[in-house]
PDB file of C-alpha atoms in Angstrom:
ATOM      1  CA  MET A   1      45.402   7.651   4.461  1.00  0.00           C
ATOM      2  CA  GLU A   2      42.734   8.882   6.940  1.00  0.00           C
ATOM      3  CA  ALA A   3      42.411  12.156   5.062  1.00  0.00           C
ATOM      4  CA  VAL A   4      41.746  10.279   1.827  1.00  0.00           C
ATOM      5  CA  PHE A   5      38.973   8.182   3.382  1.00  0.00           C
ATOM      6  CA  GLY A   6      37.484  11.199   5.153  1.00  0.00           C
ATOM      7  CA  LEU A   7      37.157  13.018   1.841  1.00  0.00           C
ATOM      8  CA  MET A   8      35.532   9.979   0.215  1.00  0.00           C
ATOM      9  CA  VAL A   9      32.936   9.683   2.966  1.00  0.00           C
ATOM     10  CA  VAL A  10      31.972  13.339   2.618  1.00  0.00           C
ATOM     11  CA  VAL A  11      31.526  12.971  -1.132  1.00  0.00           C
ATOM     12  CA  LEU A  12      29.462   9.779  -0.950  1.00  0.00           C
ATOM     13  CA  LEU A  13      27.114  10.491   1.955  1.00  0.00           C
ATOM     14  CA  GLY A  14      23.478  10.388   0.853  1.00  0.00           C
ATOM     15  CA  VAL A  15      24.208   8.684  -2.445  1.00  0.00           C
ATOM     16  CA  SER A  16      22.656   5.333  -1.531  1.00  0.00           C
ATOM     17  CA  HIS A  17      18.994   4.868  -2.475  1.00  0.00           C
ATOM     18  CA  GLY A  18      16.470   2.062  -2.567  1.00  0.00           C
ATOM     19  CA  ILE A  19      17.059  -1.580  -1.681  1.00  0.00           C
ATOM     20  CA  GLU A  20      20.362  -2.749  -0.248  1.00  0.00           C
ATOM     21  CA  THR A  21      21.598  -6.239  -1.152  1.00  0.00           C
ATOM     22  CA  TYR A  22      24.670  -8.203  -0.127  1.00  0.00           C
ATOM     23  CA  CYS A  23      26.876 -10.556  -2.125  1.00  0.00           C
ATOM     24  CA  ASP A  24      29.910 -12.603  -1.173  1.00  0.00           C
ATOM     25  CA  GLY A  25      32.313 -12.350  -4.110  1.00  0.00           C
ATOM     26  CA  ARG A  26      35.280 -14.164  -2.564  1.00  0.00           C
ATOM     27  CA  LYS A  27      34.754 -17.212  -4.788  1.00  0.00           C
ATOM     28  CA  ASP A  28      35.434 -17.389  -8.489  1.00  0.00           C
ATOM     29  CA  GLY A  29      32.355 -17.315 -10.713  1.00  0.00           C
ATOM     30  CA  THR A  30      30.013 -15.817  -8.114  1.00  0.00           C
ATOM     31  CA  GLN A  31      26.710 -14.398  -9.367  1.00  0.00           C
ATOM     32  CA  CYS A  32      25.502 -11.248  -7.618  1.00  0.00           C
ATOM     33  CA  TYR A  33      22.238  -9.346  -7.914  1.00  0.00           C
ATOM     34  CA  GLY A  34      21.655  -5.679  -7.251  1.00  0.00           C
ATOM     35  CA  ALA A  35      18.417  -3.676  -7.192  1.00  0.00           C
ATOM     36  CA  LEU A  36      18.040  -0.937  -9.770  1.00  0.00           C
ATOM     37  CA  GLY A  37      18.549   2.363  -7.924  1.00  0.00           C
ATOM     38  CA  GLY A  38      19.683   0.503  -4.800  1.00  0.00           C
ATOM     39  CA  THR A  39      22.969  -0.424  -3.163  1.00  0.00           C
ATOM     40  CA  LEU A  40      25.104  -3.545  -3.424  1.00  0.00           C
ATOM     41  CA  VAL A  41      27.475  -4.427  -0.591  1.00  0.00           C
ATOM     42  CA  LEU A  42      30.082  -6.640  -2.209  1.00  0.00           C
ATOM     43  CA  GLN A  43      32.549  -8.697  -0.163  1.00  0.00           C
ATOM     44  CA  LEU A  44      35.695  -8.801  -2.250  1.00  0.00           C
ATOM     45  CA  MET A  45      38.107 -10.159   0.402  1.00  0.00           C
ATOM     46  CA  ASP A  46      38.529 -10.515   4.158  1.00  0.00           C
ATOM     47  CA  ASP A  47      41.018  -7.706   4.783  1.00  0.00           C
ATOM     48  CA  ALA A  48      42.675  -5.614   2.104  1.00  0.00           C
ATOM     49  CA  THR A  49      45.400  -4.379   4.459  1.00  0.00           C
ATOM     50  CA  GLU A  50      46.951  -7.865   4.343  1.00  0.00           C
ATOM     51  CA  ILE A  51      47.187  -7.764   0.537  1.00  0.00           C
ATOM     52  CA  ASN A  52      50.033  -6.055  -1.256  1.00  0.00           C
ATOM     53  CA  SER A  53      47.974  -4.887  -4.228  1.00  0.00           C
ATOM     54  CA  PHE A  54      44.964  -5.749  -6.361  1.00  0.00           C
ATOM     55  CA  ASN A  55      42.992  -4.423  -9.293  1.00  0.00           C
ATOM     56  CA  TRP A  56      39.236  -4.664  -9.807  1.00  0.00           C
ATOM     57  CA  ILE A  57      38.453  -4.452 -13.506  1.00  0.00           C
ATOM     58  CA  LYS A  58      35.419  -4.343 -15.782  1.00  0.00           C
ATOM     59  CA  ASN A  59      35.627  -4.151 -19.577  1.00  0.00           C
ATOM     60  CA  GLN A  60      39.349  -3.351 -19.470  1.00  0.00           C
ATOM     61  CA  SER A  61      38.679  -0.412 -17.133  1.00  0.00           C
ATOM     62  CA  ASN A  62      40.366  -0.365 -13.728  1.00  0.00           C
ATOM     63  CA  LEU A  63      37.577   0.596 -11.336  1.00  0.00           C
ATOM     64  CA  LEU A  64      39.393  -0.047  -8.079  1.00  0.00           C
ATOM     65  CA  ARG A  65      43.139  -0.139  -7.390  1.00  0.00           C
ATOM     66  CA  TRP A  66      44.805  -1.026  -4.088  1.00  0.00           C
ATOM     67  CA  ARG A  67      48.523  -0.695  -3.373  1.00  0.00           C
ATOM     68  CA  SER A  68      50.701  -1.492  -0.375  1.00  0.00           C
ATOM     69  CA  SER A  69      51.036   2.234   0.183  1.00  0.00           C
ATOM     70  CA  ASN A  70      47.398   2.072   1.367  1.00  0.00           C
ATOM     71  CA  SER A  71      46.216   4.414  -1.317  1.00  0.00           C
ATOM     72  CA  VAL A  72      42.785   3.827  -2.834  1.00  0.00           C
ATOM     73  CA  ILE A  73      41.819   5.023  -6.267  1.00  0.00           C
ATOM     74  CA  ILE A  74      38.261   4.571  -7.477  1.00  0.00           C
ATOM     75  CA  LEU A  75      37.756   5.190 -11.157  1.00  0.00           C
ATOM     76  CA  PRO A  76      35.778   6.456 -12.873  1.00  0.00           C
ATOM     77  CA  ASP A  77      32.693   6.668 -10.625  1.00  0.00           C
ATOM     78  CA  ASN A  78      32.345   8.196  -7.162  1.00  0.00           C
ATOM     79  CA  ARG A  79      29.302   6.016  -6.470  1.00  0.00           C
ATOM     80  CA  PHE A  80      31.711   3.313  -5.258  1.00  0.00           C
ATOM     81  CA  PHE A  81      33.199   3.230  -1.779  1.00  0.00           C
ATOM     82  CA  PHE A  82      35.774   0.694  -0.608  1.00  0.00           C
ATOM     83  CA  THR A  83      36.553  -0.168   3.038  1.00  0.00           C
ATOM     84  CA  PRO A  84      40.015  -1.825   3.268  1.00  0.00           C
ATOM     85  CA  SER A  85      39.602  -3.099   6.853  1.00  0.00           C
ATOM     86  CA  ASN A  86      36.772  -5.488   5.956  1.00  0.00           C
ATOM     87  CA  GLY A  87      37.302  -5.762   2.204  1.00  0.00           C
ATOM     88  CA  THR A  88      33.812  -4.591   1.224  1.00  0.00           C
ATOM     89  CA  LEU A  89      32.871  -2.450  -1.722  1.00  0.00           C
ATOM     90  CA  ARG A  90      29.637  -0.435  -1.692  1.00  0.00           C
ATOM     91  CA  MET A  91      28.115   0.276  -5.091  1.00  0.00           C
ATOM     92  CA  ASN A  92      25.482   2.970  -4.681  1.00  0.00           C
ATOM     93  CA  ASN A  93      22.621   4.056  -6.939  1.00  0.00           C
ATOM     94  CA  LEU A  94      22.957   1.031  -9.204  1.00  0.00           C
ATOM     95  CA  ARG A  95      22.316   1.460 -12.906  1.00  0.00           C
ATOM     96  CA  ARG A  96      21.555  -0.977 -15.701  1.00  0.00           C
ATOM     97  CA  ASN A  97      25.028  -0.629 -17.177  1.00  0.00           C
ATOM     98  CA  ASP A  98      26.597  -1.643 -13.850  1.00  0.00           C
ATOM     99  CA  GLY A  99      25.719  -5.216 -14.722  1.00  0.00           C
ATOM    100  CA  GLY A 100      28.371  -7.368 -16.332  1.00  0.00           C
ATOM    101  CA  GLU A 101      31.500  -9.347 -15.587  1.00  0.00           C
ATOM    102  CA  TYR A 102      34.097  -8.071 -13.129  1.00  0.00           C
ATOM    103  CA  THR A 103      37.603  -9.416 -12.595  1.00  0.00           C
ATOM    104  CA  LEU A 104      39.712  -9.262  -9.429  1.00  0.00           C
ATOM    105  CA  SER A 105      43.482  -9.572  -9.880  1.00  0.00           C
ATOM    106  CA  ILE A 106      45.604  -9.913  -6.707  1.00  0.00           C
ATOM    107  CA  SER A 107      49.429  -9.766  -6.556  1.00  0.00           C
ATOM    108  CA  ASN A 108      51.828 -10.404  -3.678  1.00  0.00           C
ATOM    109  CA  GLU A 109      54.958  -8.543  -2.608  1.00  0.00           C
ATOM    110  CA  ASN A 110      57.016 -10.306  -5.280  1.00  0.00           C
ATOM    111  CA  GLY A 111      54.636  -9.208  -7.982  1.00  0.00           C
ATOM    112  CA  GLU A 112      53.241 -12.691  -8.477  1.00  0.00           C
ATOM    113  CA  ILE A 113      49.625 -12.611  -9.578  1.00  0.00           C
ATOM    114  CA  SER A 114      47.176 -15.046  -8.040  1.00  0.00           C
ATOM    115  CA  PRO A 115      44.562 -16.725 -10.236  1.00  0.00           C
ATOM    116  CA  GLN A 116      42.008 -14.141 -11.235  1.00  0.00           C
ATOM    117  CA  ARG A 117      38.512 -14.251  -9.806  1.00  0.00           C
ATOM    118  CA  THR A 118      35.496 -13.331 -11.902  1.00  0.00           C
ATOM    119  CA  LEU A 119      32.136 -12.097 -10.702  1.00  0.00           C
ATOM    120  CA  HIS A 120      28.903 -11.662 -12.672  1.00  0.00           C
ATOM    121  CA  LEU A 121      26.633  -8.838 -11.558  1.00  0.00           C
ATOM    122  CA  PHE A 122      22.960  -8.687 -12.611  1.00  0.00           C
ATOM    123  CA  ILE A 123      20.840  -5.583 -12.069  1.00  0.00           C
ATOM    124  CA  GLN A 124      17.104  -6.124 -11.570  1.00  0.00           C
ATOM    125  CA  ALA A 125      14.205  -3.748 -11.036  1.00  0.00           C
ATOM    126  CA  PRO A 126      12.455  -4.680  -7.758  1.00  0.00           C
ATOM    127  CA  VAL A 127       8.778  -5.657  -7.534  1.00  0.00           C
ATOM    128  CA  SER A 128       6.907  -2.677  -6.091  1.00  0.00           C
ATOM    129  CA  SER A 129       3.335  -3.935  -5.549  1.00  0.00           C
ATOM    130  CA  VAL A 130       1.006  -6.893  -6.102  1.00  0.00           C
ATOM    131  CA  LEU A 131      -2.742  -6.897  -6.809  1.00  0.00           C
ATOM    132  CA  LEU A 132      -5.101  -9.877  -6.515  1.00  0.00           C
ATOM    133  CA  ASP A 133      -8.255 -10.027  -8.634  1.00  0.00           C
ATOM    134  CA  SER A 134     -10.834 -12.827  -8.828  1.00  0.00           C
ATOM    135  CA  GLU A 135     -13.864 -13.606 -10.994  1.00  0.00           C
ATOM    136  CA  CYS A 136     -16.427 -16.404 -11.000  1.00  0.00           C
ATOM    137  CA  LEU A 137     -16.836 -18.505 -14.134  1.00  0.00           C
ATOM    138  CA  SER A 138     -20.037 -19.992 -15.517  1.00  0.00           C
ATOM    139  CA  GLU A 139     -19.622 -23.386 -13.858  1.00  0.00           C
ATOM    140  CA  GLY A 140     -18.757 -22.008 -10.433  1.00  0.00           C
ATOM    141  CA  GLU A 141     -14.998 -22.113 -10.848  1.00  0.00           C
ATOM    142  CA  MET A 142     -12.960 -19.066  -9.901  1.00  0.00           C
ATOM    143  CA  ARG A 143     -10.180 -17.463 -11.908  1.00  0.00           C
ATOM    144  CA  VAL A 144      -7.665 -15.506  -9.839  1.00  0.00           C
ATOM    145  CA  SER A 145      -4.967 -13.264 -11.294  1.00  0.00           C
ATOM    146  CA  CYS A 146      -1.906 -11.874  -9.553  1.00  0.00           C
ATOM    147  CA  SER A 147      -0.534  -8.768 -11.247  1.00  0.00           C
ATOM    148  CA  SER A 148       2.731  -7.214 -10.147  1.00  0.00           C
ATOM    149  CA  GLU A 149       4.038  -3.741 -10.825  1.00  0.00           C
ATOM    150  CA  GLY A 150       7.657  -3.380 -11.839  1.00  0.00           C
ATOM    151  CA  GLY A 151      10.111  -6.160 -11.263  1.00  0.00           C
ATOM    152  CA  ASP A 152      12.386  -8.008 -13.661  1.00  0.00           C
ATOM    153  CA  SER A 153      11.931 -11.766 -14.033  1.00  0.00           C
ATOM    154  CA  PRO A 154       9.128 -12.095 -11.450  1.00  0.00           C
ATOM    155  CA  GLN A 155       8.465 -15.520  -9.927  1.00  0.00           C
ATOM    156  CA  TYR A 156       5.017 -16.398  -8.552  1.00  0.00           C
ATOM    157  CA  ASN A 157       3.947 -18.622  -5.704  1.00  0.00           C
ATOM    158  CA  TRP A 158       0.421 -19.375  -4.432  1.00  0.00           C
ATOM    159  CA  THR A 159      -0.665 -20.684  -1.034  1.00  0.00           C
ATOM    160  CA  LEU A 160      -4.061 -21.410   0.486  1.00  0.00           C
ATOM    161  CA  ASP A 161      -4.366 -21.276   4.276  1.00  0.00           C
ATOM    162  CA  GLY A 162      -0.588 -21.401   4.538  1.00  0.00           C
ATOM    163  CA  ARG A 163       0.005 -24.415   2.304  1.00  0.00           C
ATOM    164  CA  THR A 164       0.723 -24.952  -1.368  1.00  0.00           C
ATOM    165  CA  LEU A 165      -2.308 -25.480  -3.621  1.00  0.00           C
ATOM    166  CA  THR A 166      -2.898 -29.068  -4.684  1.00  0.00           C
ATOM    167  CA  ASP A 167      -3.993 -30.544  -8.013  1.00  0.00           C
ATOM    168  CA  ALA A 168      -7.339 -31.377  -6.399  1.00  0.00           C
ATOM    169  CA  GLU A 169      -7.947 -27.639  -5.910  1.00  0.00           C
ATOM    170  CA  LEU A 170      -6.529 -26.349  -9.198  1.00  0.00           C
ATOM    171  CA  LEU A 171      -8.537 -26.613 -12.406  1.00  0.00           C
ATOM    172  CA  SER A 172      -5.831 -25.053 -14.551  1.00  0.00           C
ATOM    173  CA  GLY A 173      -2.513 -23.308 -14.138  1.00  0.00           C
ATOM    174  CA  ASN A 174       0.047 -24.036 -11.442  1.00  0.00           C
ATOM    175  CA  THR A 175       1.452 -22.332  -8.392  1.00  0.00           C
ATOM    176  CA  GLU A 176       4.246 -20.691 -10.417  1.00  0.00           C
ATOM    177  CA  THR A 177       2.060 -18.733 -12.865  1.00  0.00           C
ATOM    178  CA  ASP A 178       0.354 -15.364 -12.433  1.00  0.00           C
ATOM    179  CA  ILE A 179      -3.167 -16.729 -13.239  1.00  0.00           C
ATOM    180  CA  ILE A 180      -4.811 -19.785 -11.707  1.00  0.00           C
ATOM    181  CA  THR A 181      -8.308 -21.298 -11.906  1.00  0.00           C
ATOM    182  CA  LEU A 182      -9.719 -22.902  -8.785  1.00  0.00           C
ATOM    183  CA  LYS A 183     -12.306 -25.652  -8.786  1.00  0.00           C
ATOM    184  CA  GLN A 184     -15.773 -25.234  -7.298  1.00  0.00           C
ATOM    185  CA  HIS A 185     -16.292 -24.769  -3.561  1.00  0.00           C
ATOM    186  CA  ILE A 186     -12.686 -23.754  -2.860  1.00  0.00           C
ATOM    187  CA  SER A 187     -12.391 -21.146  -0.128  1.00  0.00           C
ATOM    188  CA  GLY A 188      -9.804 -19.930   2.354  1.00  0.00           C
ATOM    189  CA  HIS A 189      -7.006 -17.409   2.832  1.00  0.00           C
ATOM    190  CA  LEU A 190      -5.302 -17.109  -0.556  1.00  0.00           C
ATOM    191  CA  VAL A 191      -1.842 -15.534  -0.833  1.00  0.00           C
ATOM    192  CA  CYS A 192       0.111 -14.665  -3.982  1.00  0.00           C
ATOM    193  CA  SER A 193       3.817 -13.986  -3.514  1.00  0.00           C
ATOM    194  CA  VAL A 194       5.937 -12.356  -6.196  1.00  0.00           C
ATOM    195  CA  ARG A 195       9.705 -12.273  -5.930  1.00  0.00           C
ATOM    196  CA  ASN A 196      12.890 -11.875  -7.862  1.00  0.00           C
ATOM    197  CA  ASN A 197      16.491 -11.885  -6.721  1.00  0.00           C
ATOM    198  CA  VAL A 198      16.301  -8.429  -5.125  1.00  0.00           C
ATOM    199  CA  SER A 199      12.723  -8.126  -3.788  1.00  0.00           C
ATOM    200  CA  HIS A 200       9.743 -10.008  -2.395  1.00  0.00           C
ATOM    201  CA  VAL A 201       6.143  -8.709  -2.229  1.00  0.00           C
ATOM    202  CA  SER A 202       2.897 -10.542  -1.469  1.00  0.00           C
ATOM    203  CA  SER A 203      -0.848  -9.883  -1.460  1.00  0.00           C
ATOM    204  CA  SER A 204      -3.638 -11.862   0.209  1.00  0.00           C
ATOM    205  CA  LYS A 205      -7.392 -12.235  -0.100  1.00  0.00           C
ATOM    206  CA  ARG A 206     -10.063 -14.086   1.862  1.00  0.00           C
ATOM    207  CA  LEU A 207     -11.601 -16.259  -0.832  1.00  0.00           C
ATOM    208  CA  CYS A 208     -15.208 -17.487  -0.687  1.00  0.00           C
ATOM    209  CA  THR A 209     -17.097 -19.888  -2.939  1.00  0.00           C
ATOM    210  CA  CYS A 210     -18.817 -18.213  -5.901  1.00  0.00           C
ATOM    211  CA  GLY A 211     -22.071 -16.581  -4.790  1.00  0.00           C
ATOM    212  CA  PHE A 212     -20.708 -15.958  -1.305  1.00  0.00           C
ATOM    213  CA  ILE A 213     -18.934 -12.937   0.155  1.00  0.00           C
ATOM    214  CA  PHE A 214     -16.607 -12.572   3.116  1.00  0.00           C
ATOM    215  CA  ILE A 215     -17.809 -10.420   6.019  1.00  0.00           C
ATOM    216  CA  ASN A 216     -15.757  -9.237   8.951  1.00  0.00           C
ATOM    217  CA  CYS A 217     -17.353  -7.050  11.611  1.00  0.00           C
ATOM    218  CA  ILE A 218     -17.912  -6.601  15.339  1.00  0.00           C
ATOM    219  CA  LEU A 219     -21.491  -6.181  16.559  1.00  0.00           C
ATOM    220  CA  SER A 220     -22.521  -3.810  19.324  1.00  0.00           C
ATOM    221  CA  ASP A 221     -22.568  -6.666  21.855  1.00  0.00           C
ATOM    222  CA  GLY A 222     -18.907  -7.451  21.103  1.00  0.00           C
ATOM    223  CA  THR A 223     -19.590 -10.458  18.890  1.00  0.00           C
ATOM    224  CA  GLN A 224     -17.111 -10.751  16.030  1.00  0.00           C
ATOM    225  CA  ILE A 225     -18.324 -12.194  12.758  1.00  0.00           C
ATOM    226  CA  SER A 226     -15.707 -13.378  10.269  1.00  0.00           C
ATOM    227  CA  THR A 227     -17.071 -15.837   7.745  1.00  0.00           C
ATOM    228  CA  CYS A 228     -18.395 -16.395   4.228  1.00  0.00           C
ATOM    229  CA  VAL A 229     -22.137 -15.751   3.755  1.00  0.00           C
ATOM    230  CA  PHE A 230     -24.552 -15.990   0.855  1.00  0.00           C
ATOM    231  CA  GLU A 231     -24.396 -12.637  -0.886  1.00  0.00           C
ATOM    232  CA  ALA A 232     -28.064 -12.428  -1.917  1.00  0.00           C
ATOM    233  CA  ASN A 233     -29.495 -12.455   1.610  1.00  0.00           C
ATOM    234  CA  ASN A 234     -26.630 -11.176   3.720  1.00  0.00           C
ATOM    235  CA  THR A 235     -27.837  -9.523   6.930  1.00  0.00           C
ATOM    236  CA  ARG A 236     -25.165 -10.724   9.338  1.00  0.00           C
ATOM    237  CA  CYS A 237     -23.182  -7.492   9.563  1.00  0.00           C
ATOM    238  CA  ILE A 238     -26.147  -5.120   9.399  1.00  0.00           C
ATOM    239  CA  GLU A 239     -26.414  -3.431  12.770  1.00  0.00           C
ATOM    240  CA  PRO A 240     -30.064  -2.830  13.781  1.00  0.00           C
ATOM    241  CA  THR A 241     -28.950  -0.625  16.647  1.00  0.00           C
ATOM    242  CA  THR A 242     -27.154   1.651  14.262  1.00  0.00           C
ATOM    243  CA  SER A 243     -30.191   2.105  12.020  1.00  0.00           C
ATOM    244  CA  ILE A 244     -32.448   2.596  15.074  1.00  0.00           C
ATOM    245  CA  ALA A 245     -30.133   5.228  16.443  1.00  0.00           C
ATOM    246  CA  ILE A 246     -30.178   7.031  13.128  1.00  0.00           C
ATOM    247  CA  ASP A 247     -33.991   6.787  12.888  1.00  0.00           C
ATOM    248  CA  SER A 248     -34.404   7.985  16.483  1.00  0.00           C
ATOM    249  CA  SER A 249     -32.320  11.051  15.854  1.00  0.00           C
ATOM    250  CA  LEU A 250     -34.398  11.837  12.782  1.00  0.00           C
ATOM    251  CA  ILE A 251     -37.614  11.373  14.739  1.00  0.00           C
ATOM    252  CA  ILE A 252     -36.386  13.646  17.531  1.00  0.00           C
ATOM    253  CA  CYS A 253     -35.465  16.356  15.046  1.00  0.00           C
ATOM    254  CA  SER A 254     -38.836  16.017  13.341  1.00  0.00           C
ATOM    255  CA  LEU A 255     -40.686  16.246  16.653  1.00  0.00           C
ATOM    256  CA  LYS A 256     -38.754  19.341  17.627  1.00  0.00           C
ATOM    257  CA  ALA A 257     -39.581  20.974  14.318  1.00  0.00           C
ATOM    258  CA  ALA A 258     -43.275  20.006  14.705  1.00  0.00           C
ATOM    259  CA  VAL A 259     -43.413  21.496  18.233  1.00  0.00           C
ATOM    260  CA  VAL A 260     -41.918  24.746  16.989  1.00  0.00           C
ATOM    261  CA  ILE A 261     -44.428  24.926  14.130  1.00  0.00           C
ATOM    262  CA  ILE A 262     -47.358  24.169  16.466  1.00  0.00           C
ATOM    263  CA  LEU A 263     -46.204  26.845  18.907  1.00  0.00           C
ATOM    264  CA  VAL A 264     -45.941  29.422  16.147  1.00  0.00           C
ATOM    265  CA  ILE A 265     -49.406  28.539  14.817  1.00  0.00           C
ATOM    266  CA  GLY A 266     -50.874  28.564  18.359  1.00  0.00           C
ATOM    267  CA  ILE A 267     -49.374  31.955  19.177  1.00  0.00           C
ATOM    268  CA  THR A 268     -50.644  33.367  15.878  1.00  0.00           C
ATOM    269  CA  ILE A 269     -54.192  32.066  16.496  1.00  0.00           C
ATOM    270  CA  PHE A 270     -54.148  33.374  20.071  1.00  0.00           C
ATOM    271  CA  PHE A 271     -53.162  36.888  19.087  1.00  0.00           C
ATOM    272  CA  ALA A 272     -55.678  36.895  16.196  1.00  0.00           C
ATOM    273  CA  TRP A 273     -58.447  35.750  18.553  1.00  0.00           C
ATOM    274  CA  LYS A 274     -57.452  38.317  21.165  1.00  0.00           C
ATOM    275  CA  LYS A 275     -57.470  41.088  18.573  1.00  0.00           C
ATOM    276  CA  LYS A 276     -60.893  40.041  17.298  1.00  0.00           C
ATOM    277  CA  LYS A 277     -62.284  39.895  20.823  1.00  0.00           C
ATOM    278  CA  SER A 278     -60.958  43.376  21.510  1.00  0.00           C
ATOM    279  CA  LYS A 279     -62.722  44.778  18.428  1.00  0.00           C
ATOM    280  CA  ILE A 280     -66.016  43.133  19.462  1.00  0.00           C
ATOM    281  CA  ALA A 281     -65.755  44.657  22.906  1.00  0.00           C
ATOM    282  CA  GLU A 282     -65.156  48.112  21.470  1.00  0.00           C
ATOM    283  CA  GLY A 283     -68.181  47.766  19.145  1.00  0.00           C
ATOM    284  CA  SER A 284     -70.607  46.842  21.979  1.00  0.00           C
ATOM    285  CA  ALA A 285     -69.508  49.809  24.112  1.00  0.00           C
ATOM    286  CA  ASP A 286     -70.314  52.457  21.391  1.00  0.00           C
ATOM    287  CA  PRO A 287     -74.010  53.433  20.359  1.00  0.00           C
ATOM    288  CA  ARG A 288     -74.886  51.908  17.045  1.00  0.00           C
ATOM    289  CA  THR A 289     -75.281  54.305  14.149  1.00  0.00           C
ATOM    290  CA  MET A 290     -78.294  53.616  11.950  1.00  0.00           C
ATOM    291  CA  ASP A 291     -77.917  53.655   8.252  1.00  0.00           C
ATOM    292  CA  HIS A 292     -81.375  55.387   7.870  1.00  0.00           C
ATOM    293  CA  PRO A 293     -81.974  57.901  10.678  1.00  0.00           C
ATOM    294  CA  GLU A 294     -85.432  58.778   9.329  1.00  0.00           C
ATOM    295  CA  ASN A 295     -86.661  55.296  10.086  1.00  0.00           C
ATOM    296  CA  SER A 296     -85.746  55.707  13.698  1.00  0.00           C
ATOM    297  CA  VAL A 297     -87.823  58.919  13.913  1.00  0.00           C
ATOM    298  CA  LEU A 298     -90.901  57.211  12.459  1.00  0.00           C
ATOM    299  CA  MET A 299     -90.541  54.405  14.906  1.00  0.00           C
ATOM    300  CA  VAL A 300     -90.507  56.862  17.784  1.00  0.00           C
ATOM    301  CA  GLN A 301     -93.657  58.588  16.476  1.00  0.00           C
ATOM    302  CA  MET A 302     -95.482  55.331  16.050  1.00  0.00           C
TER     303      MET A 302
END
């Protein structure tokens, strides 16, 4: 018995993926939901060791057989794992074709069969993400859409500041559709929740009246601003100190560059002036050579 279960655990480790759901199938006609690619933990009975034998059947195929000899046979899929001590069946890596009607047939030591129990299993793809998008209409109303990715049979629910939207706030649509239109001057924390029987995802947005935007920042003095402001002349979250710091750094860099340029020009002028002065000094120390030596002779004679 222990060897059989040990082998089954080795084979099935790491098979389970995705979302895990639970269903109590101990009552006849139970409806269970499993996530596509996920795991379903199904409670078939309290304790199988107290039952002589049972068969778990789908479409005339015996998927699970229990006998008083404590032998477990799972056919035809090793994705299933049964624990006799607590009567639970794990169905791993659920597929679309796992959905359908299952029948549990229990018999006692005398071979008498108890009334059969049926179970309906539905496989759904879970909702993976939700995106909120809003646009202003011509009269100041706001249309908001809630788009979900994946998910079978999604159900929508809208709340504003933690409460359900009222007819006084809704121009069209209702809180169970994916698109709503809000009346003028409606603002607040809007949340769209999308769920089905195996998943639940939500997305939120801070909604402001048309023409206004939501700002959320902390100023240098520690003041936190979190409010709706008129978009056209918004200056609330613009930090003057930040721009001044940037301008100061630019000015410092410019001044440094100007000092370097001035030094280079000054050094160049100094050396040019020194060179010129040196040439003048050399010229005054040497006797001047006349271009017309004969003129100098006539001047001496005169």
